[in-house]
Amino acid sequence: MKTHTLLMPLDMHLHLRDGVMLENVAPLSAYSYSGAIVMPNLVPPVATREDLLAYRERIMAAVPNDYFEPYMTLFYKNYDKAFLESIVDEITAIKLYPAGITTNSEGGVSSFDIEEMRTTLETMSSLGIPLCVHGETDGFVMDREAEFMSIYELLAQNFPDLKIIMEHITTKEAVAMLDKYPNLYATITVHHLLLTLDDVIGGLMRPHLFCKPIAKRPEDLDALLSVALEAHPKVMFGSDSAPHPQHKKESCGCAAGIFTAPISLQLLAEIFDQFDKLDNLQAFVSDNAQNIYGICPEFKEVTLEKRPFLVPENYSGVVPMFAGEEIGWAIESVD
């Protein structure tokens, strides 16, 4: 059997939720990843030092037997300089959500007034705290990310020393931005390397393939593949794995989010192998992230094997992407 080994895989955009859901899904990521950037959009959001430390403690309690580092983030607010200086050693980044644009983002930014944001963003620049951004407007759903490019430009131009991560990019317009500004970087999910909108709603609606930002057009998929497969040094893997209870996905008002955490490395291996680019997978799932964030993850060696793997129907009540379907790679061992 063909095998491929990855060192210190990293998931640079992960939703672990809280409570029972956290306890169920955190071990699945901790098993195969050395660490992950953990999103702060809980209810209420993680926005204080106390909230942050308590959430980290709950995460570690959920994965007591795995070598796994949760890289913690704060929910963006216009924080003052003193607070940011006091918290800098406890966080890896700050996550900005436009208000109401996705799950639990109601307290996000409603106006991108640069002067109102200046103190926070200049302090983040000087302290070396990256800004992670969910980049969508509230316009027509297929155009929301492309419309947000002007805001990325505004941020990149006004704060040239601020490291800005365009999260879970889905469009050719976002890919083009990577080489336009030196301080713009991006995460790309595995599902956006596989899906177009046609896969989601071209036939019967497939709720477990529905996420935000929504999958786009074939030309957007091609643009994402072009930079991911070459492991462009400014892109890194971030699953945006977003678990919801089955009844929240299979209902009127279907929750947005695709659960990929337990199968993401296997799917990535399948994609990169298909295009004869397996040698670039290490950079995409670890090396680039280490360079961009300046982190040194826990050692972990994951060996993947090219053999059929039947995706479980659910993981503790959470239905994964491709549930009940066969994929082409499996995890052979984790050391």
Short mmCIF file of N, CA and C in Angstrom, two decimals, residues 36-38 40 46-56 69-77 79-95 120 123-125 127-132 162 293-295:
data_model
loop_
_atom_site.label_atom_id
_atom_site.label_comp_id
_atom_site.label_asym_id
_atom_site.label_seq_id
_atom_site.Cartn_x
_atom_site.Cartn_y
_atom_site.Cartn_z
N ALA A 36 -4.18 23.60 16.81
CA ALA A 36 -5.20 24.25 15.98
C ALA A 36 -5.48 25.65 16.50
N ILE A 37 -5.76 26.56 15.57
CA ILE A 37 -6.28 27.88 15.92
C ILE A 37 -7.76 27.69 16.26
N VAL A 38 -8.13 27.99 17.49
CA VAL A 38 -9.49 27.75 17.96
C VAL A 38 -10.31 29.03 17.87
N PRO A 40 -13.27 31.82 18.48
CA PRO A 40 -13.81 32.31 19.76
C PRO A 40 -15.31 32.61 19.75
N VAL A 46 -15.69 34.65 23.32
CA VAL A 46 -14.48 34.71 24.15
C VAL A 46 -13.85 36.10 23.95
N ALA A 47 -14.05 36.98 24.92
CA ALA A 47 -13.64 38.38 24.74
C ALA A 47 -12.91 38.96 25.94
N THR A 48 -12.70 38.17 26.99
CA THR A 48 -11.97 38.64 28.17
C THR A 48 -10.88 37.64 28.50
N ARG A 49 -9.93 38.08 29.32
CA ARG A 49 -8.86 37.18 29.75
C ARG A 49 -9.45 35.98 30.50
N GLU A 50 -10.42 36.23 31.36
CA GLU A 50 -11.03 35.17 32.13
C GLU A 50 -11.72 34.15 31.23
N ASP A 51 -12.46 34.66 30.24
CA ASP A 51 -13.13 33.77 29.28
C ASP A 51 -12.12 32.90 28.55
N LEU A 52 -11.04 33.53 28.11
CA LEU A 52 -10.03 32.85 27.31
C LEU A 52 -9.36 31.73 28.10
N LEU A 53 -8.91 32.04 29.31
CA LEU A 53 -8.20 31.04 30.11
C LEU A 53 -9.13 29.90 30.52
N ALA A 54 -10.37 30.24 30.81
CA ALA A 54 -11.33 29.20 31.19
C ALA A 54 -11.64 28.28 30.01
N TYR A 55 -11.77 28.86 28.81
CA TYR A 55 -12.06 28.05 27.63
C TYR A 55 -10.88 27.14 27.31
N ARG A 56 -9.66 27.66 27.40
CA ARG A 56 -8.48 26.83 27.16
C ARG A 56 -8.44 25.67 28.15
N GLU A 69 -1.98 21.36 21.03
CA GLU A 69 -1.92 22.74 21.52
C GLU A 69 -3.08 23.54 20.93
N PRO A 70 -4.01 24.02 21.76
CA PRO A 70 -5.04 24.93 21.25
C PRO A 70 -4.47 26.35 21.20
N TYR A 71 -4.32 26.87 20.00
CA TYR A 71 -3.86 28.24 19.84
C TYR A 71 -5.07 29.16 19.97
N MET A 72 -5.10 29.90 21.07
CA MET A 72 -6.31 30.61 21.45
C MET A 72 -6.45 31.96 20.75
N THR A 73 -7.72 32.33 20.49
CA THR A 73 -8.04 33.60 19.85
C THR A 73 -9.10 34.34 20.67
N LEU A 74 -9.08 35.66 20.55
CA LEU A 74 -10.11 36.51 21.13
C LEU A 74 -11.07 36.97 20.05
N PHE A 75 -12.30 37.20 20.41
CA PHE A 75 -13.32 37.78 19.53
C PHE A 75 -13.02 39.28 19.41
N TYR A 76 -12.90 39.76 18.18
CA TYR A 76 -12.48 41.15 17.99
C TYR A 76 -13.46 42.17 18.57
N LYS A 77 -12.91 43.07 19.35
CA LYS A 77 -13.56 44.30 19.78
C LYS A 77 -12.50 45.38 19.72
N TYR A 79 -10.32 46.82 21.46
CA TYR A 79 -9.61 46.72 22.74
C TYR A 79 -8.61 47.86 22.89
N ASP A 80 -8.35 48.26 24.13
CA ASP A 80 -7.34 49.31 24.34
C ASP A 80 -5.95 48.69 24.45
N LYS A 81 -4.95 49.56 24.42
CA LYS A 81 -3.56 49.12 24.39
C LYS A 81 -3.19 48.34 25.64
N ALA A 82 -3.62 48.81 26.80
CA ALA A 82 -3.26 48.16 28.06
C ALA A 82 -3.77 46.73 28.10
N PHE A 83 -5.00 46.51 27.65
CA PHE A 83 -5.56 45.16 27.67
C PHE A 83 -4.78 44.25 26.74
N LEU A 84 -4.48 44.71 25.53
CA LEU A 84 -3.77 43.87 24.58
C LEU A 84 -2.37 43.53 25.08
N GLU A 85 -1.72 44.48 25.72
CA GLU A 85 -0.39 44.20 26.27
C GLU A 85 -0.48 43.16 27.39
N SER A 86 -1.58 43.15 28.12
CA SER A 86 -1.74 42.21 29.23
C SER A 86 -2.07 40.79 28.77
N ILE A 87 -2.62 40.66 27.55
CA ILE A 87 -3.12 39.37 27.07
C ILE A 87 -2.24 38.75 25.99
N VAL A 88 -1.25 39.50 25.49
CA VAL A 88 -0.50 39.09 24.30
C VAL A 88 0.13 37.71 24.44
N ASP A 89 0.58 37.35 25.62
CA ASP A 89 1.23 36.05 25.80
C ASP A 89 0.24 34.89 25.89
N GLU A 90 -1.03 35.19 25.99
CA GLU A 90 -2.05 34.14 26.13
C GLU A 90 -2.77 33.83 24.82
N ILE A 91 -2.58 34.66 23.81
CA ILE A 91 -3.32 34.49 22.56
C ILE A 91 -2.37 34.33 21.38
N THR A 92 -2.89 33.72 20.33
CA THR A 92 -2.14 33.59 19.08
C THR A 92 -2.65 34.57 18.04
N ALA A 93 -3.94 34.95 18.13
CA ALA A 93 -4.53 35.85 17.15
C ALA A 93 -5.82 36.43 17.72
N ILE A 94 -6.38 37.39 16.99
CA ILE A 94 -7.71 37.92 17.28
C ILE A 94 -8.56 37.74 16.04
N LYS A 95 -9.78 37.26 16.23
CA LYS A 95 -10.66 36.93 15.11
C LYS A 95 -11.73 37.99 14.94
N THR A 120 -6.65 49.75 18.30
CA THR A 120 -6.56 48.28 18.43
C THR A 120 -5.63 47.69 17.39
N THR A 123 -1.93 48.68 17.81
CA THR A 123 -1.34 47.96 18.94
C THR A 123 -1.09 46.50 18.57
N MET A 124 -2.03 45.88 17.88
CA MET A 124 -1.82 44.52 17.42
C MET A 124 -0.60 44.44 16.50
N SER A 125 -0.44 45.43 15.64
CA SER A 125 0.72 45.46 14.75
C SER A 125 2.01 45.49 15.54
N LEU A 127 2.56 44.63 18.63
CA LEU A 127 2.74 43.46 19.48
C LEU A 127 2.87 42.15 18.68
N GLY A 128 2.67 42.23 17.38
CA GLY A 128 2.77 41.04 16.54
C GLY A 128 1.61 40.09 16.66
N ILE A 129 0.41 40.62 16.93
CA ILE A 129 -0.79 39.78 17.04
C ILE A 129 -1.50 39.76 15.69
N PRO A 130 -1.60 38.62 15.03
CA PRO A 130 -2.29 38.55 13.75
C PRO A 130 -3.80 38.82 13.89
N LEU A 131 -4.38 39.37 12.82
CA LEU A 131 -5.82 39.58 12.73
C LEU A 131 -6.39 38.57 11.76
N CYS A 132 -7.24 37.67 12.26
CA CYS A 132 -7.93 36.69 11.42
C CYS A 132 -9.31 37.25 11.08
N LEU A 162 0.54 44.92 10.07
CA LEU A 162 -0.42 43.98 10.67
C LEU A 162 -0.53 42.74 9.79
N TYR A 293 2.84 32.11 11.43
CA TYR A 293 2.50 32.44 12.81
C TYR A 293 3.71 32.45 13.76
N GLY A 294 4.83 31.89 13.31
CA GLY A 294 5.99 31.81 14.19
C GLY A 294 5.78 30.88 15.36
N ILE A 295 5.15 29.73 15.11
CA ILE A 295 4.85 28.78 16.18
C ILE A 295 5.70 27.52 16.03
#
